[in-house]
Amino acid sequence: MTAYDVIVLAGGAAKRLGGADKPAVRVGGRALLDRVLAACAGAGATVVVGGRRPTARPVTWTREVPQGGGPLAALGAGLRLTTAERVLVLSADLPFLGAGTVEALLAAAEEGGREGALCTDPDGRDQPLVAAYRAEPLRRELALIATEHGSLAGLPLRLLTAELDLARVDAGPHAAFDCDTWDDIAAARARIREHGAVLDEWITSVKNELGIELDVDTGVLLDLARDAAHGVARPAAPLTTFLVGYAAARASADAGPEAAAAAVADAARKVTALALRWEAEADSGGEGAGTP
């Protein structure tokens, strides 16, 4: 992936949330800001513009001048702390932003001499805070705007995006979904509990909570839990998956995530076979008692 830095805008008064600390509002058990940070974990420098607060991974903090000066002022403050040729710019209230959208934006920003790329929402509206920009033209335009208007404070983002040659990326119906109201928060919380999304959301949240960077085949583990519950006893399912994880951790000690994932798969395969042997014995009753 292209080397890049990221600026996350986490300021603002959140008036439509009654002045709540929006970046700290939780969706799926994780703060909105932490969900955004997880999507851009590959960044070289991560700069968050806003009031300091606990985060799931280390970041560099800064504030716009004056405080409350708006997104252009915040972007200018964050940009001063970046050095990469590509800069990802994100708001801190994107609950469904994923690494795939980040990769798509960075790739689009490199095509055909473009100066950046931004997401469009399902209604075709530009989302300049879900975007990747080339740093040089971004610095140039911000400097020109500051010179023309005396400062960046209180100015709209469209003054910037209107001057840049930007690609548009349709990232689907949810990547650019932002949470401006409590209704938006409620909708986001409801969506992650939908049948098709809840398991992935839960596993991702658990891995983030435990600081685990491990890509395992959850289908294998679910099949193992099913076989243990059916072939042995229902309480065997959670205990078995725990033991598989413990064995995998021992087998892959001091190894990387790929080795750990392979160890999980290997342990799951062995224990699945064991559970099926238990089931076969139960089905056969006393038949074949002498068969190994």
Coordinates of N, CA, C and O in Angstrom, one line a residue, residues 1 4 30 33-43 57 88 90 94 96-103 208:
M1 N 0.8 -1.2 0.0 CA 0.0 0.0 0.0 C 0.9 1.2 0.0 O 2.0 1.3 0.6
Y4 N 1.4 6.6 3.6 CA 0.5 7.8 3.8 C 0.5 8.2 5.3 O 0.8 7.4 6.2
R30 N -17.3 0.4 21.0 CA -16.1 1.1 20.7 C -16.4 2.6 20.4 O -17.3 2.9 19.7
L33 N -14.2 7.4 17.5 CA -12.8 7.8 17.1 C -12.0 6.5 16.9 O -11.2 6.4 16.0
D34 N -12.1 5.6 17.9 CA -11.3 4.3 17.8 C -11.7 3.5 16.6 O -10.8 2.8 15.9
R35 N -13.0 3.5 16.2 CA -13.4 2.8 15.0 C -12.7 3.4 13.7 O -12.3 2.7 12.8
V36 N -12.6 4.7 13.7 CA -11.9 5.4 12.5 C -10.4 5.1 12.6 O -9.8 4.7 11.5
L37 N -9.8 5.1 13.7 CA -8.4 4.8 13.8 C -8.1 3.4 13.4 O -7.0 3.2 12.8
A38 N -9.0 2.5 13.7 CA -8.7 1.1 13.3 C -8.7 0.9 11.8 O -8.0 0.1 11.2
A39 N -9.4 1.8 11.0 CA -9.5 1.7 9.6 C -8.2 2.2 8.9 O -8.0 1.8 7.8
C40 N -7.4 3.0 9.6 CA -6.2 3.6 9.0 C -5.0 3.2 9.8 O -4.1 4.0 10.0
A41 N -5.0 2.0 10.3 CA -3.9 1.5 11.2 C -2.5 1.5 10.5 O -1.5 1.5 11.1
G42 N -2.6 1.5 9.1 CA -1.3 1.4 8.4 C -0.7 2.8 8.1 O 0.4 2.9 7.5
A43 N -1.2 3.8 8.7 CA -0.7 5.2 8.5 C 0.7 5.3 9.1 O 1.0 4.7 10.2
R57 N -5.0 3.3 20.1 CA -3.6 3.3 19.7 C -3.0 4.7 19.8 O -3.8 5.7 19.8
L88 N -4.4 11.1 4.2 CA -5.8 10.7 4.4 C -6.4 11.7 5.3 O -5.8 12.0 6.4
L90 N -9.9 12.4 7.5 CA -11.2 11.7 7.9 C -11.8 12.5 9.1 O -11.1 13.1 9.9
L94 N -17.2 8.2 11.8 CA -17.5 7.3 10.6 C -17.5 5.9 11.2 O -16.5 5.2 11.1
F96 N -18.6 3.0 10.1 CA -18.5 1.9 9.2 C -17.3 2.1 8.2 O -17.2 1.3 7.2
L97 N -16.5 3.0 8.4 CA -15.3 3.1 7.6 C -14.4 1.9 7.7 O -14.1 1.5 8.9
G98 N -13.9 1.3 6.6 CA -13.1 0.2 6.7 C -11.8 0.4 5.9 O -11.6 1.3 5.2
A99 N -10.9 -0.6 6.1 CA -9.6 -0.5 5.5 C -9.7 -0.6 3.9 O -8.9 0.0 3.2
G100 N -10.8 -1.2 3.5 CA -11.0 -1.3 2.0 C -11.2 0.0 1.4 O -10.7 0.3 0.3
T101 N -12.0 0.9 2.1 CA -12.3 2.2 1.6 C -11.0 3.1 1.6 O -10.7 3.8 0.7
V102 N -10.2 2.9 2.6 CA -8.9 3.6 2.7 C -8.1 3.3 1.5 O -7.5 4.1 0.9
E103 N -7.9 2.0 1.2 CA -7.1 1.5 0.1 C -7.6 2.1 -1.2 O -6.9 2.5 -2.1
N208 N -9.9 -5.8 18.9 CA -9.4 -4.4 19.2 C -9.3 -4.3 20.8 O -8.4 -3.7 21.3

